[in-house]
mmCIF file of C-alpha atoms and ligand atoms in Angstrom:
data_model
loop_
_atom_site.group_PDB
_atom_site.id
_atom_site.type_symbol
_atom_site.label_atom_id
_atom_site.label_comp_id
_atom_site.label_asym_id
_atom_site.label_seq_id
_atom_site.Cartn_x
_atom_site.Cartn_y
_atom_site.Cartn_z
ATOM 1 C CA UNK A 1052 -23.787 18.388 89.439
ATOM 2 C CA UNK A 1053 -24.941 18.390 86.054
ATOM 3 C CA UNK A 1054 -22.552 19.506 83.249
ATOM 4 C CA UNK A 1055 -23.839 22.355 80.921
ATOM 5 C CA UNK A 1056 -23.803 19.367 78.160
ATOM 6 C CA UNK A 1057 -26.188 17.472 80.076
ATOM 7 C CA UNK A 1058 -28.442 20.785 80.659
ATOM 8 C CA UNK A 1059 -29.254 20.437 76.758
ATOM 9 C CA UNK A 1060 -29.046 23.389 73.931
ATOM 10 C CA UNK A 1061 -27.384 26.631 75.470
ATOM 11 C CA UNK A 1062 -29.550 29.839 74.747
ATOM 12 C CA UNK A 1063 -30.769 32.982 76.050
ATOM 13 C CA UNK A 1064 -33.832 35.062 75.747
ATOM 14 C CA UNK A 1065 -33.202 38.451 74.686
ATOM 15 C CA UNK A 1066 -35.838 41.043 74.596
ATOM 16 C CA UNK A 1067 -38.571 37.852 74.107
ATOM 17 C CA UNK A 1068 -36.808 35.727 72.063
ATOM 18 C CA UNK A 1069 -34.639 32.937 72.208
ATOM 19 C CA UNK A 1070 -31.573 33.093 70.973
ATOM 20 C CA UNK A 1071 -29.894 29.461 70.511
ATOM 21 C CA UNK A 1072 -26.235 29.388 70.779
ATOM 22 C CA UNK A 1073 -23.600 26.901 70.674
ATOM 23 C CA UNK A 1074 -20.233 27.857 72.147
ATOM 24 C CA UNK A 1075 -19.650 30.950 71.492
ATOM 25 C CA UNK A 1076 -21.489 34.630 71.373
ATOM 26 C CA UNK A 1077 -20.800 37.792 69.315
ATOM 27 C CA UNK A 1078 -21.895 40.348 70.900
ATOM 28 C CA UNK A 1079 -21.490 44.209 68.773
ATOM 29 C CA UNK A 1080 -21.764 46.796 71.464
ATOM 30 C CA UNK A 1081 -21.677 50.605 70.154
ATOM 31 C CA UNK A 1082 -19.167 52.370 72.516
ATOM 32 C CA UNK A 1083 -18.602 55.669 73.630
ATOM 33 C CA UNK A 1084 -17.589 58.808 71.477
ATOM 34 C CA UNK A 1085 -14.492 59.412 73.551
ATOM 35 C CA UNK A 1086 -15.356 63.277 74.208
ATOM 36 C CA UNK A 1087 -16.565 63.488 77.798
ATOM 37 C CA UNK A 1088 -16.245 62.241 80.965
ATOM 38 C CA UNK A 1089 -18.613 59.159 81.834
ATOM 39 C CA UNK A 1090 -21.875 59.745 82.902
ATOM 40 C CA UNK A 1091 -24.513 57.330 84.246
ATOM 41 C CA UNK A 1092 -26.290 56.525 81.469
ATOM 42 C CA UNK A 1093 -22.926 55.207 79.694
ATOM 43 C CA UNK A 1094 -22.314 53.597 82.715
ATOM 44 C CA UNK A 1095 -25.649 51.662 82.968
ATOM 45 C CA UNK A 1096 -25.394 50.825 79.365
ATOM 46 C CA UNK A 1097 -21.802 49.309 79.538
ATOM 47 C CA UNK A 1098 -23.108 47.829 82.690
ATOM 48 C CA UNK A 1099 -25.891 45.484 81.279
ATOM 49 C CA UNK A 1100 -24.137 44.985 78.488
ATOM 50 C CA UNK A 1101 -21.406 43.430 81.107
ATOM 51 C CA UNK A 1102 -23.961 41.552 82.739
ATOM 52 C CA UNK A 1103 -25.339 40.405 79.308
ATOM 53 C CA UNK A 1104 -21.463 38.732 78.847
ATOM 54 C CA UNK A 1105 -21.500 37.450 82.271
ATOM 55 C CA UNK A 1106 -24.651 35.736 81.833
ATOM 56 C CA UNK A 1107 -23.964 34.089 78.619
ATOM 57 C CA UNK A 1108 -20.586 32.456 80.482
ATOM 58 C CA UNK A 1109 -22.841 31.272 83.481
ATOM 59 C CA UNK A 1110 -24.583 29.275 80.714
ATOM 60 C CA UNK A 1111 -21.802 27.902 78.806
ATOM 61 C CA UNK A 1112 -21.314 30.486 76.011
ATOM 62 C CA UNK A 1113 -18.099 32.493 75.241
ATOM 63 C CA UNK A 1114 -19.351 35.889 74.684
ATOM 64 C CA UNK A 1115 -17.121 37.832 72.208
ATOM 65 C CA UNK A 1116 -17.739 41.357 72.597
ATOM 66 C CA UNK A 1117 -17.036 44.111 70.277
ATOM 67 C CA UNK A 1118 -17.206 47.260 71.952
ATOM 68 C CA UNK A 1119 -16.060 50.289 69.308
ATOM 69 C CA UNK A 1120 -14.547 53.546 69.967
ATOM 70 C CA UNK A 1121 -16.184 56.515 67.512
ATOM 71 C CA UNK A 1122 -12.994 58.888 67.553
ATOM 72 C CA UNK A 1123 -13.890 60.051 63.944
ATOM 73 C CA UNK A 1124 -17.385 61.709 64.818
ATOM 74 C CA UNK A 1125 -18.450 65.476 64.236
ATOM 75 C CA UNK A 1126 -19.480 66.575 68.194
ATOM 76 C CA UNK A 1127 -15.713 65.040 68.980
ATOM 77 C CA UNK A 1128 -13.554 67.365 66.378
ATOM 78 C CA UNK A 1129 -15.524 69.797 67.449
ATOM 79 C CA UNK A 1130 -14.573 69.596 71.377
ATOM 80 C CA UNK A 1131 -10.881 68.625 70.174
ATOM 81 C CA UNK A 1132 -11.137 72.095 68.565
ATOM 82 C CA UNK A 1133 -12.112 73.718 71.565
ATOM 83 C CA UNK A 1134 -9.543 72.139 73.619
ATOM 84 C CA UNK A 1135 -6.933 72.974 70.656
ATOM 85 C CA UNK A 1136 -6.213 69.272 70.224
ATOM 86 C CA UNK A 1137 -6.200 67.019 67.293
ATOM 87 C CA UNK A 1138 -8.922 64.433 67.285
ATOM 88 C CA UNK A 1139 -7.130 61.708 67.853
ATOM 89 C CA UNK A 1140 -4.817 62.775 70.742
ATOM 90 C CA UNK A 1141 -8.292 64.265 72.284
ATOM 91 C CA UNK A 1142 -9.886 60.970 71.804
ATOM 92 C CA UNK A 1143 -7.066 58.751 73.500
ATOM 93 C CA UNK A 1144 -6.687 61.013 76.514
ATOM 94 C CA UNK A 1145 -10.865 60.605 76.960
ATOM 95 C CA UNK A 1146 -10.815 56.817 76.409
ATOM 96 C CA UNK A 1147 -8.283 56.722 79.438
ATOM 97 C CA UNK A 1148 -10.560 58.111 81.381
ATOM 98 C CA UNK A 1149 -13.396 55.888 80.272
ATOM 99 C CA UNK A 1150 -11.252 52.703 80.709
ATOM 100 C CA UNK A 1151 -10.667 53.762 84.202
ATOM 101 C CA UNK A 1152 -14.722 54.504 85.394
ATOM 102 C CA UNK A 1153 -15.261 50.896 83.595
ATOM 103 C CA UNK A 1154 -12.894 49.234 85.934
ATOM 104 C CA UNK A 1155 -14.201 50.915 88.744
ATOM 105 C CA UNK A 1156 -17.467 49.440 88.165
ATOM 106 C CA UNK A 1157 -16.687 45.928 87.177
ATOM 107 C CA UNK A 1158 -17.113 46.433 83.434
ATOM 108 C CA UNK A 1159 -14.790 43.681 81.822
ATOM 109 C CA UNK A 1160 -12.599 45.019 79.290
ATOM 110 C CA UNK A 1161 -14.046 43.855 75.739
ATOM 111 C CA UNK A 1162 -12.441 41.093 73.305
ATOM 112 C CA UNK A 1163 -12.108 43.765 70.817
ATOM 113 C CA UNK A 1164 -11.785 47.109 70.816
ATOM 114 C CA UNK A 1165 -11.895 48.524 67.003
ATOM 115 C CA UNK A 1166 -11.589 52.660 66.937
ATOM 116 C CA UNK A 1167 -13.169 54.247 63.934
ATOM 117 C CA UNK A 1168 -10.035 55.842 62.544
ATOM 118 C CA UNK A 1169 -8.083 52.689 61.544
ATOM 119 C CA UNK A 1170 -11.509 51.725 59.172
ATOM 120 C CA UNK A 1171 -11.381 54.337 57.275
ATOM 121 C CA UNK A 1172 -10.377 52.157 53.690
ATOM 122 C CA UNK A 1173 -13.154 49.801 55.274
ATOM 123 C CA UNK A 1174 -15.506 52.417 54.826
ATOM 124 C CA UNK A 1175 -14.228 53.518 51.649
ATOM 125 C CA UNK A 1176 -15.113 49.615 50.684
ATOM 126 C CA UNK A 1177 -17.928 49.423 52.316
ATOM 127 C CA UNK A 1178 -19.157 52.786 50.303
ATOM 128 C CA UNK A 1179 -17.980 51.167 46.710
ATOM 129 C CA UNK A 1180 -20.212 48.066 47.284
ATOM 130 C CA UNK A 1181 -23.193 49.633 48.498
ATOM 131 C CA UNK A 1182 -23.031 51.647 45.104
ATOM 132 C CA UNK A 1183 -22.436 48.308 43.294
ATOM 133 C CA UNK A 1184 -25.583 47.330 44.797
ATOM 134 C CA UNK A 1185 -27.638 50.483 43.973
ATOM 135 C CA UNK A 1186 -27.870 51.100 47.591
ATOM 136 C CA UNK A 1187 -25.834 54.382 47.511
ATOM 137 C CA UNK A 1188 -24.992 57.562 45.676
ATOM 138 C CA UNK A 1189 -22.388 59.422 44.459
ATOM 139 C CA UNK A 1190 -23.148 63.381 44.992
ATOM 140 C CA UNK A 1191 -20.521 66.300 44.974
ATOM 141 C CA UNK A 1192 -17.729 64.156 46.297
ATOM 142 C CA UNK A 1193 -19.910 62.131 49.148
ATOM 143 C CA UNK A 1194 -21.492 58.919 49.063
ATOM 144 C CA UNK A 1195 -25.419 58.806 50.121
ATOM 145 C CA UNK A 1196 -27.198 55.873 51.117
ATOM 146 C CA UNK A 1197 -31.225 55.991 50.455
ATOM 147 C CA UNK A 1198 -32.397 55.786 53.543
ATOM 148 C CA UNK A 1199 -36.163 56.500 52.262
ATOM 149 C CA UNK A 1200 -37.350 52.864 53.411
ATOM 150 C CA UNK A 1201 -35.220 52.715 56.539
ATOM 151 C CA UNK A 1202 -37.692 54.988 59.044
ATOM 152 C CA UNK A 1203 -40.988 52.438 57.603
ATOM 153 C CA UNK A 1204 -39.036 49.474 58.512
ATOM 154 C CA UNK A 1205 -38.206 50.733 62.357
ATOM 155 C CA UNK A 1206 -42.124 51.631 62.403
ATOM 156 C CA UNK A 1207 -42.313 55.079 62.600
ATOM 157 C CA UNK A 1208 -43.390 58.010 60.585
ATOM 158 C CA UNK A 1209 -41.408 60.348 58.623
ATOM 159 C CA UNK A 1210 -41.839 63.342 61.088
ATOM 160 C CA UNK A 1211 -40.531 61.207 63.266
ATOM 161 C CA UNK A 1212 -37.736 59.838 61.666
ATOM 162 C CA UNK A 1213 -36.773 63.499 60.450
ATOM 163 C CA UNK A 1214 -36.654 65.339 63.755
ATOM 164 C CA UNK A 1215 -34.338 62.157 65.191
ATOM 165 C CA UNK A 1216 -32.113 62.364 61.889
ATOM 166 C CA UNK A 1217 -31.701 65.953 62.921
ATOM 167 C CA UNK A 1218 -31.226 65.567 66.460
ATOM 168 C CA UNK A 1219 -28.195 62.981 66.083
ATOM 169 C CA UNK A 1220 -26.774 64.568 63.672
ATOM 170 C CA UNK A 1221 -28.481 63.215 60.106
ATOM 171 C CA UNK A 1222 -28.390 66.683 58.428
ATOM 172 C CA UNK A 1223 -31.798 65.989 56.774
ATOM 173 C CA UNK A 1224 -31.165 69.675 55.190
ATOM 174 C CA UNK A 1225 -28.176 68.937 53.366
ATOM 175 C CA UNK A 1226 -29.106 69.705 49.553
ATOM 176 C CA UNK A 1227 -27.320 66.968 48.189
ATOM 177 C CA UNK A 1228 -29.552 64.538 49.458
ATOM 178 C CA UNK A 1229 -32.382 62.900 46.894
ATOM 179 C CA UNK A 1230 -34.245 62.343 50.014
ATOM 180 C CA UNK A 1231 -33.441 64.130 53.588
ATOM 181 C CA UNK A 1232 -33.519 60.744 55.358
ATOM 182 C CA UNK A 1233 -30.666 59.577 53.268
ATOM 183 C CA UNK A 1234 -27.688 59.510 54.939
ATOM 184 C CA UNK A 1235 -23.823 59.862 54.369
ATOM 185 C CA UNK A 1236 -21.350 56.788 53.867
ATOM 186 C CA UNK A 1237 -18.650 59.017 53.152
ATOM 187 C CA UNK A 1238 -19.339 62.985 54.213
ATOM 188 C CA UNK A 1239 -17.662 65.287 52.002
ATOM 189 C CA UNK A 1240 -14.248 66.976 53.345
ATOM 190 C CA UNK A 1241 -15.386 70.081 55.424
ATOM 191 C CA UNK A 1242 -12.942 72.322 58.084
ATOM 192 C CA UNK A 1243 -12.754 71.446 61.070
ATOM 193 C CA UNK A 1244 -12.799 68.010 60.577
ATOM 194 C CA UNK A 1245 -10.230 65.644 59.522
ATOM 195 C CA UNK A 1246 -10.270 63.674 55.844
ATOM 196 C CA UNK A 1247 -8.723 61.278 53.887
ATOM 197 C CA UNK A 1248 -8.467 60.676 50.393
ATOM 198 C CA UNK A 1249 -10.820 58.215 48.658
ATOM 199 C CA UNK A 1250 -12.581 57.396 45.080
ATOM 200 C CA UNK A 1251 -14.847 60.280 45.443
ATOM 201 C CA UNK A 1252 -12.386 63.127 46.977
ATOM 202 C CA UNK A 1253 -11.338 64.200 50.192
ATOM 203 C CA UNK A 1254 -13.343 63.496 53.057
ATOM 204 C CA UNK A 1255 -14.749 60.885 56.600
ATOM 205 C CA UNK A 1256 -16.406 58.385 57.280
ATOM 206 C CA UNK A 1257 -20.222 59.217 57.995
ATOM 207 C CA UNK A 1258 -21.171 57.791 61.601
ATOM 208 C CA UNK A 1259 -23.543 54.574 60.874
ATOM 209 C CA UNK A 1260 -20.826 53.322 58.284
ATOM 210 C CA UNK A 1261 -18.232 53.333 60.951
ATOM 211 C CA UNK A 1262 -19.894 50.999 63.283
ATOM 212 C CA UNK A 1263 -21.043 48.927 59.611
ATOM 213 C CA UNK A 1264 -17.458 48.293 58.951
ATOM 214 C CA UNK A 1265 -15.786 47.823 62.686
ATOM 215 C CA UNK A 1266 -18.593 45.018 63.253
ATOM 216 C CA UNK A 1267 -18.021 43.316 59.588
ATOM 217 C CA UNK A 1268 -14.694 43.496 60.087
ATOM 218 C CA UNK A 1269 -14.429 41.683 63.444
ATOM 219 C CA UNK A 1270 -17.179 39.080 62.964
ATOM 220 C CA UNK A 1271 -18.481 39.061 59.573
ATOM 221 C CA UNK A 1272 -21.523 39.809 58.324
ATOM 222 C CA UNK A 1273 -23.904 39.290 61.200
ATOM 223 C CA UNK A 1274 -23.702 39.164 64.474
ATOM 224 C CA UNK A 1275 -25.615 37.215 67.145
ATOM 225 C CA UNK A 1276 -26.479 40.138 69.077
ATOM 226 C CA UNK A 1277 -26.107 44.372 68.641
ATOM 227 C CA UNK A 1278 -26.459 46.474 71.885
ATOM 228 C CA UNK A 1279 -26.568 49.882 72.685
ATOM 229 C CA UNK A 1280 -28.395 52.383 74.393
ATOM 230 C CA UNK A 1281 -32.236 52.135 73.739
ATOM 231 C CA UNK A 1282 -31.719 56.227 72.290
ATOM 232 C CA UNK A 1283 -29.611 54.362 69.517
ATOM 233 C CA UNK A 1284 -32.327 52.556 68.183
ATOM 234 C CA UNK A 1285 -32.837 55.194 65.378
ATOM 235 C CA UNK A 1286 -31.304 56.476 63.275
ATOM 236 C CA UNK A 1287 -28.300 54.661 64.645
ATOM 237 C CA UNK A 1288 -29.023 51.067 64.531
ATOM 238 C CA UNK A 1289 -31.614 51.084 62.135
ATOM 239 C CA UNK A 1290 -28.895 52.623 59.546
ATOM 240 C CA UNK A 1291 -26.522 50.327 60.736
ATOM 241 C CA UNK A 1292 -28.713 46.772 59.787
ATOM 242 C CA UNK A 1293 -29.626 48.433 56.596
ATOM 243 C CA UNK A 1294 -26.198 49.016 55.230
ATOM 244 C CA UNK A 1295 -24.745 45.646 56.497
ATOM 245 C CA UNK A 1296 -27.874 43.967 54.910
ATOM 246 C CA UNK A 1297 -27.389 45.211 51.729
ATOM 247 C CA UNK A 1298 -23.454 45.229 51.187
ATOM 248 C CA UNK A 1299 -23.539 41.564 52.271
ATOM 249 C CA UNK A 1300 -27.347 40.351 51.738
ATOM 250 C CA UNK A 1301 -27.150 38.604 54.517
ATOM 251 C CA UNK A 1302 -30.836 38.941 56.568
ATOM 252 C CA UNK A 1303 -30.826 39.476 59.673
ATOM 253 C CA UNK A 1304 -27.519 41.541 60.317
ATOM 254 C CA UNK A 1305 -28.286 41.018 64.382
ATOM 255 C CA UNK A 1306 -30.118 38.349 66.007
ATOM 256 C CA UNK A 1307 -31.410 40.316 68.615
ATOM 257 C CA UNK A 1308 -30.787 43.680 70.095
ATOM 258 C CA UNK A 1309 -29.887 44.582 73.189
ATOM 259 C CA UNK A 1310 -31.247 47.991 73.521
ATOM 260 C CA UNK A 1311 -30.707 49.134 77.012
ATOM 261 C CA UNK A 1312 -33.199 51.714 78.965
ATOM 262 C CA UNK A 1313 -32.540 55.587 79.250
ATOM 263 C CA UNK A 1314 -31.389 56.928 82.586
ATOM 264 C CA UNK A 1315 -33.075 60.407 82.926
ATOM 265 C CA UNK A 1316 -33.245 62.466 85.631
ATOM 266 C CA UNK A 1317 -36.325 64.369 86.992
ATOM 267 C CA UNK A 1318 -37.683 62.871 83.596
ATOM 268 C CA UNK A 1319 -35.529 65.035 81.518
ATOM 269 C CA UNK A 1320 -32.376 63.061 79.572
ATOM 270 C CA UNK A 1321 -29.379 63.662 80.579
ATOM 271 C CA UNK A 1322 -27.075 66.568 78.577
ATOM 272 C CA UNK A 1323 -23.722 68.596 79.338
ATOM 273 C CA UNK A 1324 -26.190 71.319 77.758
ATOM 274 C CA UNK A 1325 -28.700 70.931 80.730
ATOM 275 C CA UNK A 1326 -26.643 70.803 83.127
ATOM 276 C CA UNK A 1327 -28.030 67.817 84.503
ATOM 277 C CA UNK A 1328 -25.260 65.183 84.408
ATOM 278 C CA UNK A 1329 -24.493 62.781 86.765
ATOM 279 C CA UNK A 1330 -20.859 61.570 86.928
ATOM 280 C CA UNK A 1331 -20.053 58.126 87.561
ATOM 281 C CA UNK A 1332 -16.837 59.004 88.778
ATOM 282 C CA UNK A 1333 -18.739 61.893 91.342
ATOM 283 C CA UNK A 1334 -21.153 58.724 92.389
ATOM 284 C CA UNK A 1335 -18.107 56.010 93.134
ATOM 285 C CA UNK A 1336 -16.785 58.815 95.607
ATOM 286 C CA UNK A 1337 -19.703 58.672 97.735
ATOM 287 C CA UNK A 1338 -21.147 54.896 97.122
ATOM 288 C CA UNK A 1339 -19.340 51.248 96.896
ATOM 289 C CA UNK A 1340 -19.351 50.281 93.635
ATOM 290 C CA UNK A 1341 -21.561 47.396 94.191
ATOM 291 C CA UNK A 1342 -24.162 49.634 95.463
ATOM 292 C CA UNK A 1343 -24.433 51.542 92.074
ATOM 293 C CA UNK A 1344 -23.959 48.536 90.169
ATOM 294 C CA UNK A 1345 -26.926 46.511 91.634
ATOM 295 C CA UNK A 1346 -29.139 50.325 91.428
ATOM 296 C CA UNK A 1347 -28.465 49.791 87.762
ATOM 297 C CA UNK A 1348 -29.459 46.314 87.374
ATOM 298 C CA UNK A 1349 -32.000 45.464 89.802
ATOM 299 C CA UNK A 1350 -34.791 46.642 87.556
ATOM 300 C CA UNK A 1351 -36.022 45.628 83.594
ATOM 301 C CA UNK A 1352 -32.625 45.963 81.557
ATOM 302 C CA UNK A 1353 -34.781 47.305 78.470
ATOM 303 C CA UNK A 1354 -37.293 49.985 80.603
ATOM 304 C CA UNK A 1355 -35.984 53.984 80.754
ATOM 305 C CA UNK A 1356 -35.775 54.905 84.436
ATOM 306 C CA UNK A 1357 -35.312 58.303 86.302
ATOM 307 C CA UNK A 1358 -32.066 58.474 88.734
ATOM 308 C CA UNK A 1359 -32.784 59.558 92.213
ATOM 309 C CA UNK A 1360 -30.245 59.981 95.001
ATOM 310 C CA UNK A 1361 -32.670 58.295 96.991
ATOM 311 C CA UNK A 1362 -32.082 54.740 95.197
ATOM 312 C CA UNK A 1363 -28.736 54.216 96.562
ATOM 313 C CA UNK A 1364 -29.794 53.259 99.767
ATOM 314 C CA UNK A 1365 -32.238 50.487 99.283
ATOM 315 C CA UNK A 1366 -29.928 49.483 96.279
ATOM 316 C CA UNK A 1367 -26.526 49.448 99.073
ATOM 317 C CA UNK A 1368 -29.552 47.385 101.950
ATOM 318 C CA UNK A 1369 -29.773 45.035 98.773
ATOM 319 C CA UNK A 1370 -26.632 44.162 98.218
ATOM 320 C CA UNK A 1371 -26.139 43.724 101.957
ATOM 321 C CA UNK A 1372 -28.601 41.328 102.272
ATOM 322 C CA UNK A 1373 -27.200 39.445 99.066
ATOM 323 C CA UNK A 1374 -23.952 39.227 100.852
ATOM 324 C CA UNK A 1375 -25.688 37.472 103.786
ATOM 325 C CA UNK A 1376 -27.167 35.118 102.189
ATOM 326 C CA UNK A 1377 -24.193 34.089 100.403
ATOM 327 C CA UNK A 1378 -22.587 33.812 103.576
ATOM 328 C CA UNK A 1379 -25.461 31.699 104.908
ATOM 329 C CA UNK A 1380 -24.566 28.053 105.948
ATOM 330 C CA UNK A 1381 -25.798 25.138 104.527
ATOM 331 C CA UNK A 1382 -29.171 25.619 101.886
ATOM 332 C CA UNK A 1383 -26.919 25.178 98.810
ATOM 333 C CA UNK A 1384 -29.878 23.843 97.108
ATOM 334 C CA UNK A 1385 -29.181 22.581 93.658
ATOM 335 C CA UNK A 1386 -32.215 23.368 92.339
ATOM 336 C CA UNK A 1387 -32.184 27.145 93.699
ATOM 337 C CA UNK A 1388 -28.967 27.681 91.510
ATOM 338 C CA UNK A 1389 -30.782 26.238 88.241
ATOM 339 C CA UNK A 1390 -34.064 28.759 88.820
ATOM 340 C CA UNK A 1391 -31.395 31.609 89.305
ATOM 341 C CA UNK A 1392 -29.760 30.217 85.963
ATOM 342 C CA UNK A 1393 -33.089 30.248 84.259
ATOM 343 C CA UNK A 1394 -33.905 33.671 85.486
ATOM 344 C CA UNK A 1395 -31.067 35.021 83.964
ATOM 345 C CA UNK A 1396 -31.528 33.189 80.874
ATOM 346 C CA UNK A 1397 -34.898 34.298 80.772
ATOM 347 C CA UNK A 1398 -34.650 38.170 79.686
ATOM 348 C CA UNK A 1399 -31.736 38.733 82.457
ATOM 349 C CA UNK A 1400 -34.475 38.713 85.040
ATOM 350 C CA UNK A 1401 -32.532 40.158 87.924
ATOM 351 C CA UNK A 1402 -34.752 41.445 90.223
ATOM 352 C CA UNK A 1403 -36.578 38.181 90.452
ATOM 353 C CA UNK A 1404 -33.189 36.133 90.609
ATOM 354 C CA UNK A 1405 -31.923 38.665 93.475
ATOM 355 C CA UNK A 1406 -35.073 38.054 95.271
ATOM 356 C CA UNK A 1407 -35.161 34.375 94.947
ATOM 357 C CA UNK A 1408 -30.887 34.242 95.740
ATOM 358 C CA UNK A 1409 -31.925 36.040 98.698
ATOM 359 C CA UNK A 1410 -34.448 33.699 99.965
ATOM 360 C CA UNK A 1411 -32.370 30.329 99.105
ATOM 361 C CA UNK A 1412 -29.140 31.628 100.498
ATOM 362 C CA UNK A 1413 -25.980 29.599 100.091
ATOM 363 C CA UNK A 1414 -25.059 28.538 96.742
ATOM 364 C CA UNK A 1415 -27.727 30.136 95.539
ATOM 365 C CA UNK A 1416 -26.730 33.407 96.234
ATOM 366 C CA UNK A 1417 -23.244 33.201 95.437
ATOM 367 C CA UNK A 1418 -23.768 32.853 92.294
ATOM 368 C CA UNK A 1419 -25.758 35.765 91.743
ATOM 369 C CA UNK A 1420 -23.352 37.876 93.184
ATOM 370 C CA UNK A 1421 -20.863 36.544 90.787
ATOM 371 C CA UNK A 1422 -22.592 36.801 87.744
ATOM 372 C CA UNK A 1423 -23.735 40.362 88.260
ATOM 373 C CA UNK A 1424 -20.223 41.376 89.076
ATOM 374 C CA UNK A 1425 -20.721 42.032 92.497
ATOM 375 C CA UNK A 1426 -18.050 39.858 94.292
HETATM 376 ZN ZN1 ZN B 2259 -22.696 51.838 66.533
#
């Protein structure tokens, strides 16, 4: 056996580039608004993201993941309302539930777990220095950032960037905005809602300068890699490099990104609104967890894919035959554990490191089950 020493520099390729890495990994991962029950999309997100961690240990890396709680966020206060619960309360009872469909699936529990409402004086920090650096605005008791530049440097045209500021939640029609792509650092104290006192008047935190300060605040200014859904990239994401880059100056905020592939169904994504959810929880009644967990990785971690009933099968035949082989005597071929290794390492390449397990057997295979969880 070869140490991981001997195998030279430790490093992964994530979304088609290498990422060198010593000893250790940190890995940002924007969590769930804790509002609503878990839903397969959440669940394939926190799954790769899982595998992601798992991988990194197979090659000799301690992953340190940050996965954050948004409990101060607009859509939550309003379904606290609606329940006739303060936020917070509201948002512990859903992270229970959360916590719970993780563990069903496999989903180690995170390294740290920052929720949004103890940052608030980060934010209020984080606001002052990004008007130090001209950055940011004061306006009517809120703090803007310009956010003009931020939609050019994601690559995509303002009527673009507009309708997806609107759609999660930008307010591109606020009137005190200088430009409707800026967005807020600190949103101005409305009802409904709850505030805290800060340099500029009552108000919250705006969303992007939540996950700014949680990540800064756990690992510094950059981290080695951000993931998140792939419907995060913008404005999410993009905000959330462009403050950290300019309150620190540090370029690049994230190595790489990790942005994970939409589940829809019957093409369509998936919404309480439509009426189209489907429930992890409602799925782990019917299915072994390993059976949902491989339908979820056996494909590209970054492509969108469309759910089907129909996938749990082959996905459960799969895993069966996985199990087989790692049963299989004998054929614990070295060099059939260092080509699933590289697989992995290469872009998490599970389908072709499931197909190759499967053939090798032994050793081979075992491994693979343990790094995606499955054992
Ligand atoms: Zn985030």
């Amino acid at each position: 056996m070869t140490t991981d020493a001997a195998e030279g520099a430790a490093g992964a390729v994530i979304a088609g580039q290498r990422v060198e890495l010593l000893d250790r990994a940190r890995v940002y991962a924007c969590g769930i608004t804790p509002y609503d029950v878990t839903h397969l999309g959440h669940a394939a997100t926190f799954v790769w993201i899982d595998t992601l961690g798992r991988v990194l240990r197979l090659l000799g890396v301690q992953p340190e993941v940050c996965r954050n709680v948004t409990d101060v966020d607009d859509v939550l206060d309003v379904a606290a309302g609606r329940a006739g619960a303060a936020y917070d309360e509201f948002a512990a009872i859903q992270q229970f539930g959360f916590d719970r469909d993780m563990a069903a699936i496999g989903v180690r529990s995170p390294e740290h777990e920052p929720r949004a409402h103890r940052y608030v004086t980060h934010v209020i920090r984080l606001a002052a220095g990004l008007l130090e650096a001209g950055a940011a605005y004061p306006r009517g008791g809120g703090v803007y950032f310009r956010g003009a530049g931020v939609a050019e440097r994601s690559g995509l045209n303002r009527e673009a960037a507009l309708a997806l500021s609107a759609e999660f939640g930008g307010r591109p029609g606020d009137p005190a905005k200088d430009d409707p792509l800026d967005v807020a650092v600190w949103q101005v104290a409305e009802p409904g809602h709850p505030a805290w006192d800060s340099p500029w008047g009552p108000g919250r935190p705006g969303w992007h300068a939540e996950c700014v300060a949680m990540a800064m605040s756990v690992f510094g200014p950059a981290v080695d890699v951000h993931a998140g859904g792939a419907e995060l990239r913008f404005p999410h994401h993009a905000y959330h490099a462009a403050m950290a880059e300019s309150f620190t100056g540090v370029h690049p905020y994230a190595r790489a990104w990790f942005h994970t592939g939409v589940v829809t169904i019957d093409g369509a994504k998936m919404a309480k609104s439509a009426g189209n959810l489907v429930l992890l929880g409602d799925l782990l009644k019917e299915h072994p967890a390993g059976a949902v967990r491989l339908m979820i990785l056996d494909r590209p971690w970054a492509r969108g894919w469309d759910y089907r009933p129909e996938l749990l099968g082959p996905a459960a035949a799969r895993l069966e035959s996985l199990y087989r082989a790692a049963a299989r005597q004998g054929g614990d071929d070295p060099a059939a554990v260092a080509e699933v290794r590289r697989l992995l390492a290469t872009d998490l390449n599970v389908p072709a490191a499931l197909d190759l397990a499967t053939e090798a057997g032994g050793a081979a295979a075992r491994t693979l089950a343990s790094v995606l969880g499955l054992t």
